[in-house]
Coordinates of C-alpha atoms in Angstrom, one line a residue:
M257 CA 0.0 0.0 0.0
A258 CA 1.2 3.5 -0.9
E259 CA 2.6 5.5 2.1
R260 CA -0.2 7.7 3.5
K261 CA 1.7 11.0 3.8
L262 CA 0.1 14.3 2.9
C263 CA 1.9 17.7 2.7
I264 CA -0.3 20.8 2.6
L265 CA 1.7 23.9 1.5
Y266 CA 0.2 27.4 1.5
G267 CA 1.0 30.8 0.2
S268 CA -0.9 33.3 2.4
Q269 CA -0.8 37.1 2.7
T270 CA -3.6 37.9 5.1
G271 CA -4.1 34.5 6.8
T272 CA -7.1 33.2 4.8
A273 CA -5.1 30.6 2.8
Q274 CA -3.4 29.5 6.0
D275 CA -6.8 29.0 7.6
V276 CA -8.0 26.9 4.7
A277 CA -4.8 24.9 4.6
E278 CA -5.1 24.1 8.4
R279 CA -8.7 23.1 7.8
I280 CA -7.6 20.7 5.1
G281 CA -5.0 19.4 7.5
R282 CA -7.6 18.6 10.1
E283 CA -9.6 16.7 7.5
A284 CA -6.5 14.8 6.4
R285 CA -5.8 13.7 10.0
R286 CA -9.4 12.5 10.4
R287 CA -8.6 10.2 7.4
H288 CA -5.4 8.9 9.1
F289 CA -2.9 10.7 6.9
S290 CA 0.5 11.7 8.4
T291 CA 0.1 15.4 7.7
R292 CA 2.3 18.4 7.5
V293 CA 0.9 22.0 7.0
M294 CA 3.4 24.8 6.4
P295 CA 4.1 27.9 4.4
L296 CA 5.7 27.3 0.9
D297 CA 8.9 29.1 1.8
S298 CA 9.4 27.1 5.0
Y299 CA 9.3 23.9 2.9
E300 CA 12.6 22.3 1.8
I301 CA 11.8 22.4 -1.9
S302 CA 14.5 19.9 -2.9
T303 CA 12.4 17.2 -1.3
L304 CA 9.4 17.9 -3.6
I305 CA 10.7 15.2 -6.0
Q306 CA 10.2 12.7 -3.2
E307 CA 6.6 13.7 -2.4
S308 CA 3.7 11.6 -3.6
L309 CA 0.8 13.7 -2.4
V310 CA 0.8 17.5 -2.0
I311 CA -2.1 20.0 -1.7
F312 CA -1.3 23.7 -2.5
V313 CA -3.5 26.5 -1.1
V314 CA -2.4 29.8 -2.6
A315 CA -3.7 33.4 -2.5
T316 CA -3.2 36.0 -5.2
T317 CA -2.1 39.5 -4.1
G318 CA -1.8 42.9 -5.7
Q319 CA -1.9 42.6 -9.5
G320 CA -1.4 38.8 -9.9
D321 CA 1.5 38.6 -7.4
E322 CA 2.3 35.6 -5.2
P323 CA 2.2 36.0 -1.4
D324 CA 5.4 36.9 0.4
N325 CA 5.8 33.4 1.9
M326 CA 5.9 31.6 -1.4
K327 CA 8.2 33.9 -3.4
K328 CA 11.3 31.8 -2.9
F329 CA 9.4 28.6 -3.8
W330 CA 8.0 30.1 -6.9
R331 CA 11.4 31.4 -8.1
F332 CA 12.8 27.9 -7.8
L333 CA 9.8 26.3 -9.6
L334 CA 10.3 28.6 -12.5
R335 CA 13.9 27.5 -13.1
K336 CA 14.4 26.6 -16.8
D337 CA 16.8 23.8 -15.9
L338 CA 14.2 21.6 -14.1
P339 CA 13.6 18.4 -16.1
R340 CA 10.1 18.1 -17.7
D341 CA 9.5 14.8 -15.8
S342 CA 10.9 15.9 -12.5
L343 CA 7.6 15.7 -10.7
M344 CA 6.1 12.6 -12.3
Q345 CA 5.7 10.9 -9.0
L346 CA 3.6 13.7 -7.5
N347 CA -0.2 13.7 -7.2
F348 CA -1.4 17.2 -6.4
G349 CA -4.3 19.6 -6.0
V350 CA -4.2 23.4 -6.2
L351 CA -6.8 25.5 -4.5
G352 CA -6.7 29.3 -5.2
L353 CA -8.1 32.1 -3.1
G354 CA -8.8 35.3 -5.0
D355 CA -11.1 38.2 -5.6
S356 CA -12.9 38.5 -9.0
S357 CA -13.0 42.3 -8.7
Y358 CA -9.3 42.2 -9.6
Q359 CA -8.3 41.8 -13.2
K360 CA -5.9 38.9 -12.5
F361 CA -8.3 36.8 -10.6
N362 CA -6.6 33.8 -8.9
F363 CA -3.6 34.3 -11.2
V364 CA -1.1 32.6 -8.9
A365 CA -3.2 29.4 -8.5
K366 CA -3.6 29.2 -12.3
K367 CA 0.2 29.7 -12.9
L368 CA 1.1 27.2 -10.2
Y369 CA -1.2 24.6 -11.6
R370 CA 0.1 25.0 -15.1
R371 CA 3.8 24.8 -14.0
L372 CA 3.2 21.7 -11.9
V373 CA 1.6 20.0 -15.0
Q374 CA 4.6 21.1 -17.1
L375 CA 6.9 19.4 -14.7
G376 CA 5.0 16.1 -15.1
A377 CA 2.9 16.2 -11.9
N378 CA -0.5 14.4 -11.9
S379 CA -3.5 16.6 -11.0
L380 CA -6.1 15.0 -8.8
Q381 CA -8.7 17.5 -10.1
S382 CA -9.0 20.9 -11.8
V383 CA -7.7 24.0 -10.0
G384 CA -10.1 25.4 -7.4
L385 CA -10.9 29.1 -7.9
A386 CA -12.5 30.5 -4.7
D387 CA -13.8 34.0 -4.9
D388 CA -14.2 36.6 -2.1
Q389 CA -16.9 38.3 -4.1
H390 CA -19.2 35.2 -4.1
D391 CA -22.4 35.8 -2.0
L392 CA -21.3 32.9 0.3
G393 CA -17.6 33.9 0.3
P394 CA -14.7 31.6 -0.8
D395 CA -16.2 28.5 1.0
A396 CA -18.8 28.2 -1.8
V397 CA -16.0 26.8 -4.0
V398 CA -13.8 25.4 -1.2
D399 CA -16.4 23.0 0.1
S400 CA -17.2 21.3 -3.3
W401 CA -13.5 21.3 -4.3
M402 CA -12.6 19.5 -1.0
N403 CA -15.4 16.9 -1.4
I404 CA -14.0 15.9 -4.9
L405 CA -10.5 16.1 -3.6
W406 CA -11.1 13.5 -0.8
Q407 CA -12.9 11.2 -3.2
Q408 CA -9.8 11.2 -5.5
V409 CA -7.3 10.9 -2.6
L410 CA -9.0 8.0 -0.9
S411 CA -9.3 6.1 -4.3
L412 CA -5.5 6.3 -4.5
Y413 CA -4.7 6.0 -0.8
P414 CA -7.5 3.9 0.8
L415 CA -8.0 3.9 4.6
P416 CA -5.8 1.4 6.5
P417 CA -7.5 -1.9 7.1
G418 CA -9.8 -1.8 10.1
T419 CA -10.0 2.0 10.3
Q420 CA -12.7 4.5 9.6
I421 CA -12.7 8.2 9.1
I422 CA -12.6 9.8 12.6
S423 CA -15.9 11.3 13.4
S424 CA -16.3 15.0 13.0
S425 CA -17.6 15.1 16.5
V426 CA -14.2 14.3 17.9
V427 CA -12.3 17.5 18.9
P428 CA -8.9 17.8 17.2
P429 CA -5.8 18.3 19.3
P430 CA -4.7 22.0 19.9
K431 CA -2.0 23.6 17.8
Y432 CA 0.2 24.4 20.8
R433 CA 0.7 23.3 24.4
V434 CA 0.2 26.1 27.0
I435 CA 2.4 25.8 30.1
F436 CA 1.4 28.2 32.9
S437 CA 4.1 29.6 35.1
P438 CA 4.1 29.7 38.9
P439 CA 2.5 32.9 40.4
N440 CA 4.8 35.9 40.7
L441 CA 7.4 34.6 38.2
E442 CA 9.7 37.3 37.1
N443 CA 9.3 38.0 33.3
G444 CA 12.9 37.0 32.7
I445 CA 13.3 39.1 29.5
H446 CA 16.1 41.6 29.8
N447 CA 17.1 44.7 27.8
H448 CA 13.6 45.4 26.8
Q449 CA 11.4 48.5 26.9
S450 CA 7.8 47.9 27.6
T451 CA 5.2 49.9 25.6
N452 CA 1.5 49.2 25.4
G453 CA 1.9 45.9 27.0
R454 CA 4.4 44.7 24.4
E455 CA 8.0 43.9 25.2
I456 CA 10.3 45.8 22.9
Y457 CA 13.9 45.1 21.8
Q458 CA 15.5 47.4 19.3
N459 CA 18.1 45.7 17.2
G460 CA 20.1 48.9 16.9
G461 CA 20.2 48.8 13.1
V462 CA 22.4 45.6 13.0
S463 CA 20.1 44.0 10.5
A464 CA 17.2 45.2 8.4
P465 CA 13.9 45.0 10.3
S466 CA 11.6 42.2 9.3
A467 CA 8.4 40.4 10.4
D468 CA 10.5 38.4 12.8
E469 CA 12.2 41.5 14.3
P470 CA 10.5 44.8 13.5
Y471 CA 11.7 48.3 14.3
Y472 CA 9.7 50.3 16.8
A473 CA 9.2 53.8 15.4
S474 CA 8.0 56.9 17.1
I475 CA 5.6 59.3 15.4
L476 CA 7.0 62.6 14.1
S477 CA 3.6 64.0 13.1
N478 CA 0.0 62.9 12.6
E479 CA -1.7 65.4 10.4
R480 CA -5.3 65.3 9.2
V481 CA -5.3 66.3 5.5
T482 CA -9.1 66.5 5.0
A483 CA -11.2 69.4 6.1
P484 CA -12.5 69.2 9.7
D485 CA -16.1 69.0 8.4
H486 CA -15.4 66.4 5.7
F487 CA -17.0 63.0 6.3
Q488 CA -13.7 61.1 6.0
D489 CA -10.6 61.5 8.2
V490 CA -7.4 61.0 6.2
R491 CA -4.0 61.3 7.9
L492 CA -0.5 61.9 6.7
I493 CA 1.5 60.2 9.4
K494 CA 5.3 60.5 9.6
F495 CA 7.4 57.9 11.4
D496 CA 11.0 58.4 12.7
V497 CA 13.1 55.5 11.5
H498 CA 16.6 57.0 12.0
G499 CA 19.1 54.3 13.0
S500 CA 16.7 51.5 11.9
N501 CA 18.8 50.3 9.0
I502 CA 15.6 50.5 6.9
R503 CA 16.2 51.0 3.2
Y504 CA 13.3 51.5 0.7
N505 CA 12.6 52.8 -2.8
P506 CA 9.5 54.6 -4.2
G507 CA 6.8 51.9 -4.7
D508 CA 7.8 50.0 -1.6
V509 CA 5.5 49.1 1.3
V510 CA 5.7 49.6 5.0
M511 CA 4.1 46.8 7.2
I512 CA 2.7 47.9 10.5
Q513 CA 1.6 45.5 13.3
P514 CA -1.3 47.0 15.3
V515 CA -2.7 46.0 18.7
N516 CA -6.2 45.7 20.1
S517 CA -7.8 48.5 21.9
S518 CA -7.7 48.4 25.7
E519 CA -11.5 48.5 25.7
S520 CA -11.8 45.3 23.6
V521 CA -9.1 43.6 25.5
E522 CA -10.9 44.2 28.8
A523 CA -14.2 43.0 27.3
F524 CA -12.6 39.8 26.0
L525 CA -10.8 39.0 29.2
Q526 CA -14.1 39.4 31.1
Q527 CA -16.2 37.5 28.6
L528 CA -13.8 34.5 28.7
N529 CA -13.2 34.8 32.5
L530 CA -9.5 35.0 32.0
N531 CA -7.0 36.2 34.6
P532 CA -5.0 38.9 32.7
N533 CA -1.9 38.4 35.0
D534 CA -1.5 34.7 34.4
V535 CA 1.9 34.0 32.7
F536 CA 2.4 31.1 30.3
S537 CA 4.9 29.8 27.8
L538 CA 4.1 27.9 24.5
E539 CA 5.4 24.6 23.4
K540 CA 5.0 22.8 20.1
N541 CA 2.2 20.2 19.9
D542 CA 3.0 19.4 16.3
P543 CA 6.6 19.4 15.0
D544 CA 5.6 21.0 11.7
I545 CA 3.8 24.0 13.3
H546 CA 6.2 26.8 14.1
L547 CA 5.8 28.9 17.3
P548 CA 5.0 32.6 16.9
P549 CA 7.9 35.0 16.9
D550 CA 9.3 35.9 20.3
W551 CA 8.5 39.6 19.9
L552 CA 4.8 38.7 19.6
I553 CA 4.7 36.0 22.2
P554 CA 7.8 36.1 24.4
K555 CA 8.9 33.0 26.3
H556 CA 6.9 34.2 29.4
C557 CA 3.8 36.0 28.2
S558 CA 0.9 37.3 30.2
I559 CA -2.7 36.5 29.1
R560 CA -3.3 40.3 28.8
D561 CA -0.4 40.7 26.4
L562 CA -1.6 37.7 24.4
V563 CA -5.0 39.3 23.9
A564 CA -3.7 42.8 23.3
N565 CA -0.9 41.9 20.9
Y566 CA -1.6 38.6 19.2
L567 CA -5.3 37.4 19.0
D568 CA -7.3 39.1 16.3
I569 CA -10.4 39.5 18.5
N570 CA -11.7 42.4 16.3
G571 CA -11.5 40.4 13.1
I572 CA -14.5 38.8 11.4
P573 CA -14.3 35.1 12.3
R574 CA -14.1 32.6 9.5
R575 CA -16.2 29.5 9.2
S576 CA -13.5 27.3 10.9
F577 CA -14.0 29.4 14.1
F578 CA -17.6 28.2 14.4
E579 CA -16.6 24.7 13.6
L580 CA -14.0 24.5 16.3
L581 CA -16.1 26.5 18.8
A582 CA -18.9 23.9 18.6
F583 CA -16.6 21.3 20.1
H584 CA -16.5 23.2 23.4
A585 CA -20.2 24.1 23.6
K586 CA -22.0 22.4 26.4
N587 CA -25.2 24.4 26.0
E588 CA -27.3 22.5 23.5
L589 CA -28.9 25.6 21.8
E590 CA -25.5 27.2 21.4
R591 CA -23.9 24.0 20.0
E592 CA -26.8 23.5 17.6
K593 CA -26.4 27.1 16.2
L594 CA -22.6 26.8 15.9
L595 CA -22.9 23.5 14.0
E596 CA -25.4 25.2 11.7
F597 CA -23.1 28.1 11.0
S598 CA -20.2 25.7 10.3
S599 CA -22.2 23.5 7.9
A600 CA -22.3 23.9 4.1
E601 CA -26.1 24.4 4.4
G602 CA -25.7 27.2 6.9
Q603 CA -23.4 29.5 4.9
Q604 CA -26.1 31.9 3.8
E605 CA -27.2 32.4 7.4
L606 CA -23.6 32.7 8.6
Y607 CA -23.0 35.4 6.0
S608 CA -26.0 37.3 7.1
Y609 CA -25.1 37.0 10.7
C610 CA -21.4 37.6 10.5
N611 CA -20.0 38.9 7.2
R612 CA -22.6 41.3 6.1
P613 CA -22.8 43.3 9.4
R614 CA -19.0 42.8 9.9
R615 CA -19.5 41.2 13.3
T616 CA -16.2 40.7 15.2
T617 CA -14.9 37.6 17.0
L618 CA -15.4 39.4 20.3
E619 CA -19.0 40.2 19.5
V620 CA -19.7 36.6 18.4
L621 CA -18.3 35.3 21.7
Q622 CA -20.6 37.7 23.5
D623 CA -23.5 36.3 21.6
F624 CA -22.5 32.8 22.8
P625 CA -21.9 33.4 26.5
H626 CA -22.0 29.8 27.8
V627 CA -19.3 28.4 25.5
S628 CA -17.1 31.5 25.6
S629 CA -16.6 31.2 29.4
T630 CA -15.4 27.5 29.1
I631 CA -12.9 27.6 26.2
P632 CA -9.6 26.0 27.2
V633 CA -6.8 28.6 26.8
E634 CA -4.7 26.3 24.5
Y635 CA -7.6 26.3 22.0
L636 CA -7.5 30.1 21.7
F637 CA -4.6 29.7 19.2
D638 CA -6.8 27.4 17.0
L639 CA -9.9 29.5 17.3
I640 CA -8.6 33.0 16.7
P641 CA -5.9 33.8 14.2
A642 CA -3.0 36.2 14.9
I643 CA -3.4 39.9 14.1
Q644 CA -2.1 40.4 10.7
P645 CA 0.2 43.3 9.9
R646 CA -1.3 46.0 7.7
A647 CA 0.4 47.1 4.4
F648 CA 0.7 50.8 3.5
S649 CA 2.2 52.3 0.4
I650 CA 5.2 54.4 1.4
A651 CA 4.4 58.1 0.6
S652 CA 7.8 59.5 1.4
S653 CA 11.0 59.9 -0.6
P654 CA 14.3 58.4 0.7
Q655 CA 16.1 61.5 -0.7
R656 CA 13.8 64.2 0.5
H657 CA 12.7 62.6 3.8
P658 CA 15.8 60.7 5.0
G659 CA 15.2 58.8 8.2
E660 CA 11.5 59.0 7.8
I661 CA 8.6 56.9 6.5
H662 CA 5.3 58.6 5.6
I663 CA 1.9 57.0 5.0
L664 CA -1.4 58.4 3.7
M665 CA -4.1 56.6 5.7
A666 CA -7.9 56.8 5.7
V667 CA -9.3 56.2 9.2
V668 CA -11.8 53.4 8.7
K669 CA -15.1 53.9 10.5
Y670 CA -18.5 53.0 9.2
Q671 CA -22.0 51.9 10.3
T672 CA -23.7 48.6 9.7
K673 CA -27.0 47.3 11.1
L674 CA -25.1 46.8 14.4
V675 CA -25.4 49.6 16.9
K676 CA -21.7 50.0 17.4
P677 CA -19.8 51.6 14.5
R678 CA -17.2 49.3 12.7
R679 CA -13.7 50.6 13.2
G680 CA -10.6 49.6 11.3
L681 CA -8.1 48.2 13.9
C682 CA -4.9 49.6 12.6
S683 CA -6.1 53.0 11.3
N684 CA -8.0 53.9 14.5
W685 CA -5.0 52.8 16.6
L686 CA -2.6 55.0 14.6
A687 CA -5.0 57.9 14.5
D688 CA -5.0 58.1 18.3
F689 CA -1.2 58.6 18.5
Q690 CA 0.2 62.1 18.6
Q691 CA 3.8 63.3 18.3
D692 CA 5.4 62.5 21.6
G693 CA 8.8 60.9 20.9
V694 CA 7.8 57.6 22.5
V695 CA 8.6 54.3 20.8
H696 CA 5.3 52.8 19.8
I697 CA 4.9 51.4 16.3
P698 CA 6.3 48.0 15.2
L699 CA 7.1 48.2 11.5
W700 CA 9.3 46.9 8.7
T701 CA 9.4 47.4 4.9
K702 CA 9.0 45.1 1.9
K703 CA 9.3 45.5 -1.8
G704 CA 6.1 46.8 -3.4
T705 CA 4.4 45.6 -6.6
I706 CA 5.1 48.9 -8.4
T707 CA 8.5 49.4 -10.1
F708 CA 9.3 52.9 -11.3
P709 CA 11.7 53.8 -14.2
T710 CA 15.2 54.7 -13.1
D711 CA 16.0 56.5 -16.4
P712 CA 15.4 60.2 -15.8
S713 CA 14.5 60.8 -19.5
I714 CA 11.4 58.6 -19.2
P715 CA 8.1 60.5 -18.6
V716 CA 5.5 59.1 -16.2
I717 CA 1.8 59.3 -16.1
L718 CA 0.4 58.7 -12.6
V719 CA -3.3 58.1 -11.9
G720 CA -3.9 58.1 -8.2
P721 CA -7.2 59.1 -6.8
G722 CA -7.7 59.3 -3.1
T723 CA -5.0 57.6 -1.0
G724 CA -3.9 55.9 -4.2
V725 CA -1.6 58.9 -4.6
A726 CA 0.6 57.7 -1.8
P727 CA 3.3 55.8 -3.8
F728 CA 3.3 58.6 -6.4
R729 CA 4.1 61.2 -3.8
S730 CA 7.1 59.1 -3.0
F731 CA 8.3 58.9 -6.6
I732 CA 7.4 62.6 -7.4
H733 CA 9.5 63.8 -4.5
E734 CA 12.3 61.5 -5.3
R735 CA 12.4 62.9 -8.9
S736 CA 12.0 66.5 -7.7
C737 CA 15.2 66.1 -5.7
Q738 CA 17.0 65.5 -9.0
K739 CA 15.1 68.2 -10.8
I740 CA 13.6 65.6 -13.2
K741 CA 10.7 66.8 -15.3
G742 CA 8.1 64.8 -17.3
N743 CA 5.8 63.9 -14.4
L744 CA 2.0 64.0 -14.9
L745 CA -0.3 63.3 -12.0
F746 CA -4.0 62.7 -12.4
F747 CA -5.6 63.0 -8.9
G748 CA -9.2 62.5 -8.0
C749 CA -11.2 63.4 -4.9
R750 CA -14.7 64.7 -3.9
S751 CA -14.0 68.4 -3.5
Q752 CA -11.0 70.8 -3.9
S753 CA -11.8 72.4 -0.6
K754 CA -12.4 69.1 1.4
D755 CA -9.9 66.4 0.4
F756 CA -7.3 67.6 -2.1
Y757 CA -4.4 65.8 -0.4
C758 CA -1.0 67.5 -0.6
E759 CA -2.4 70.4 -2.7
K760 CA 0.3 72.9 -1.6
E761 CA 3.1 70.4 -2.3
W762 CA 1.8 69.8 -5.8
K763 CA 1.5 73.6 -6.5
D764 CA 5.1 74.2 -5.4
L765 CA 6.4 71.5 -7.7
C766 CA 4.2 72.8 -10.6
D767 CA 5.6 76.3 -10.0
Q768 CA 9.1 74.8 -10.4
G769 CA 8.1 73.1 -13.7
L770 CA 8.7 69.6 -12.3
L771 CA 5.1 68.5 -12.2
Q772 CA 1.7 68.8 -14.1
V773 CA -1.4 68.0 -12.1
F774 CA -4.8 67.3 -13.6
A775 CA -7.4 67.1 -10.8
A776 CA -10.9 65.7 -10.9
F777 CA -13.3 66.8 -8.2
S778 CA -16.3 64.5 -8.4
R779 CA -18.7 66.6 -6.2
D780 CA -17.8 70.2 -7.1
Q781 CA -20.2 70.3 -10.0
E782 CA -23.6 68.8 -10.9
E783 CA -22.2 66.0 -13.0
K784 CA -19.7 63.5 -11.5
H785 CA -16.2 64.1 -12.8
Y786 CA -13.6 61.3 -12.2
V787 CA -9.9 60.7 -13.1
Q788 CA -10.9 58.8 -16.3
H789 CA -12.8 61.9 -17.5
E790 CA -9.8 64.1 -16.9
L791 CA -7.6 61.5 -18.6
E792 CA -9.9 61.7 -21.7
K793 CA -9.7 65.5 -21.7
Q794 CA -5.9 65.3 -21.8
K795 CA -5.8 62.5 -24.4
E796 CA -3.5 64.3 -26.8
I797 CA -0.9 64.9 -24.2
V798 CA -1.2 61.3 -22.9
W799 CA -0.9 59.7 -26.3
K800 CA 2.1 61.9 -27.3
L801 CA 4.0 61.0 -24.1
I802 CA 3.3 57.3 -24.6
S803 CA 3.9 57.0 -28.3
D804 CA 6.6 59.5 -28.9
Q805 CA 8.5 59.6 -25.6
G806 CA 7.9 56.0 -24.2
A807 CA 6.1 57.2 -21.1
W808 CA 5.3 54.7 -18.3
F809 CA 1.7 54.6 -17.1
F810 CA 0.7 53.8 -13.4
V811 CA -2.6 53.4 -11.7
A812 CA -3.1 53.1 -7.9
G813 CA -6.2 53.1 -5.7
N814 CA -9.4 51.4 -4.8
A815 CA -10.1 48.2 -6.8
K816 CA -13.8 48.6 -7.2
Q817 CA -14.5 50.4 -10.6
M818 CA -11.7 52.9 -11.0
P819 CA -9.0 50.7 -12.4
T820 CA -11.3 49.2 -15.1
D821 CA -12.6 52.7 -16.0
V822 CA -9.1 54.0 -16.4
R823 CA -8.0 51.1 -18.4
D824 CA -11.0 51.4 -20.7
T825 CA -10.2 55.1 -21.2
L826 CA -6.6 54.4 -22.0
L827 CA -7.7 51.9 -24.7
A828 CA -10.1 54.5 -26.1
I829 CA -7.2 56.9 -26.3
F830 CA -5.1 54.4 -28.2
R831 CA -8.0 53.9 -30.6
S832 CA -8.8 57.6 -31.2
E833 CA -5.3 59.1 -31.0
G834 CA -3.3 56.1 -32.2
K835 CA -5.8 55.2 -35.0
M836 CA -6.0 51.6 -33.8
N837 CA -8.9 49.1 -33.9
E838 CA -10.0 47.3 -30.7
Q839 CA -7.6 44.4 -31.0
E840 CA -4.6 46.6 -31.9
A841 CA -5.3 48.8 -28.9
E842 CA -5.6 45.7 -26.6
D843 CA -2.4 44.3 -28.0
Y844 CA -0.6 47.6 -27.5
L845 CA -1.6 47.8 -23.9
K846 CA -0.6 44.2 -23.2
E847 CA 2.8 44.9 -24.7
M848 CA 3.2 47.9 -22.4
E849 CA 2.2 45.7 -19.5
R850 CA 4.7 43.1 -20.5
K851 CA 7.5 45.7 -20.6
R852 CA 6.3 47.1 -17.2
R853 CA 5.4 50.4 -18.8
F854 CA 1.8 49.9 -17.6
Q855 CA 1.4 48.9 -13.9
M856 CA -1.5 48.9 -11.5
E857 CA -1.5 48.6 -7.7
T858 CA -5.1 48.4 -6.4
W859 CA -6.8 47.2 -3.2
S860 CA -10.3 46.3 -2.1

């Protein structure tokens, strides 16, 4: 009989792909497979030629980009010297997680599937393409895909004689072991500075900050850039990173790790009847599951710090949360409802209860008071994912703003049918900080999806409505330090008097002849006027720069409708000014995209 080993590898940016991979892992163990679940870049890729069964769960980020924790794996897999039959022994499945509002929907999953087939691997079934935009969320595809997967897997790897699939009513073992320390144990961590309940160690610039060892920055300024009476609060926040060894280029991204509000932490501790001063340490319960980094959960961590810094209690719980919570429910009514929410049949009701009103994990636990007060601490790590770092386009220039990182951030606050307004965790946390010189903010940088031209003779056309202008501010200031001309900015907002970000900066650069700004104010006249309309007005200039001077064209901002409208307008310009038919215009744009002369960075 074939060896019953299953490896589940995931590429995850926000944690969703990891959650799905861990769910597949639990199902695999119920079927008596020896199972490993790990990020793609933590896997020793040279052993892939020895694997017989691997499931890949991969998200798509940005404009068809692979997640950070699978970049190394993907580079290796694309090597041209890999033999075409190198993976002939491998049976595999690929499940993609994407969002169909983006042009390159599930691009990474499709590419991975094709590459594995090219290398001779045997697909157990067609690639799964889960969609965030589906009325029932990604699980609408994930459920049916997994059902077919297990049928195929068990036909190749039957259950061992005398065994049955472990009942779904049996609680799986926890991810980690939690060892509580004796009362009054000294923390035992030296050379740290404690801020906001988090233990801080600055590396003194010895190495570049990273997700495993961030830099703790202070805030230089926190300026509101919208009018006081405007409905939206947008901030230009400047961080002090002198001595951090941080290096970045225009187009790069800063990652910021937020913490939960003290109000929500206190409510969670009370709801779960936890002693905030209890101190614990974590041990592995599965050799293939890594412990969280020390800076997030130090060797001796208090329950309060765990809740404040690690558990995403303000996130919207995924289906697996209800599935695992049901195991601990003693109250029959609560257990019945949790099982319904975790079933395939209950997904419409779960969506209406949880996703549509944006109900948080804390609020769900408050709605299920009997089970929430009896959850074993060790299962908190399985039930509630870690707080994910937030990514912001860097809005500052390394030359003009040395030792600083700027971000342009909208403070997220909105109303649903729930009484309490929904508040973005990171944006509201940052908005409350003022300039005080105290070290607060864990951050690090990573390469962005936008790459700007380094040749000063190349003009650029930048379309950045709203906070989409952030990476362009970085690049424009970088070029202005070198007195480089040929910079066109199309900016869009509601009103010139309410939310024209950085207006004075742009005017100064325009006066110096280093910038041209074409602004679209959608609410300053009766008819709506957006960036695509301003682009159409300036079509002769746009076409001349692209066709005669080889200009690069960039779009950044909200992914809803704007990117498609701008793209369609650009194609119309190619047709009218370049005298092209539809196919010629499309081919011209695709060639620009291939040469990186046309780039988009959008987010939902």
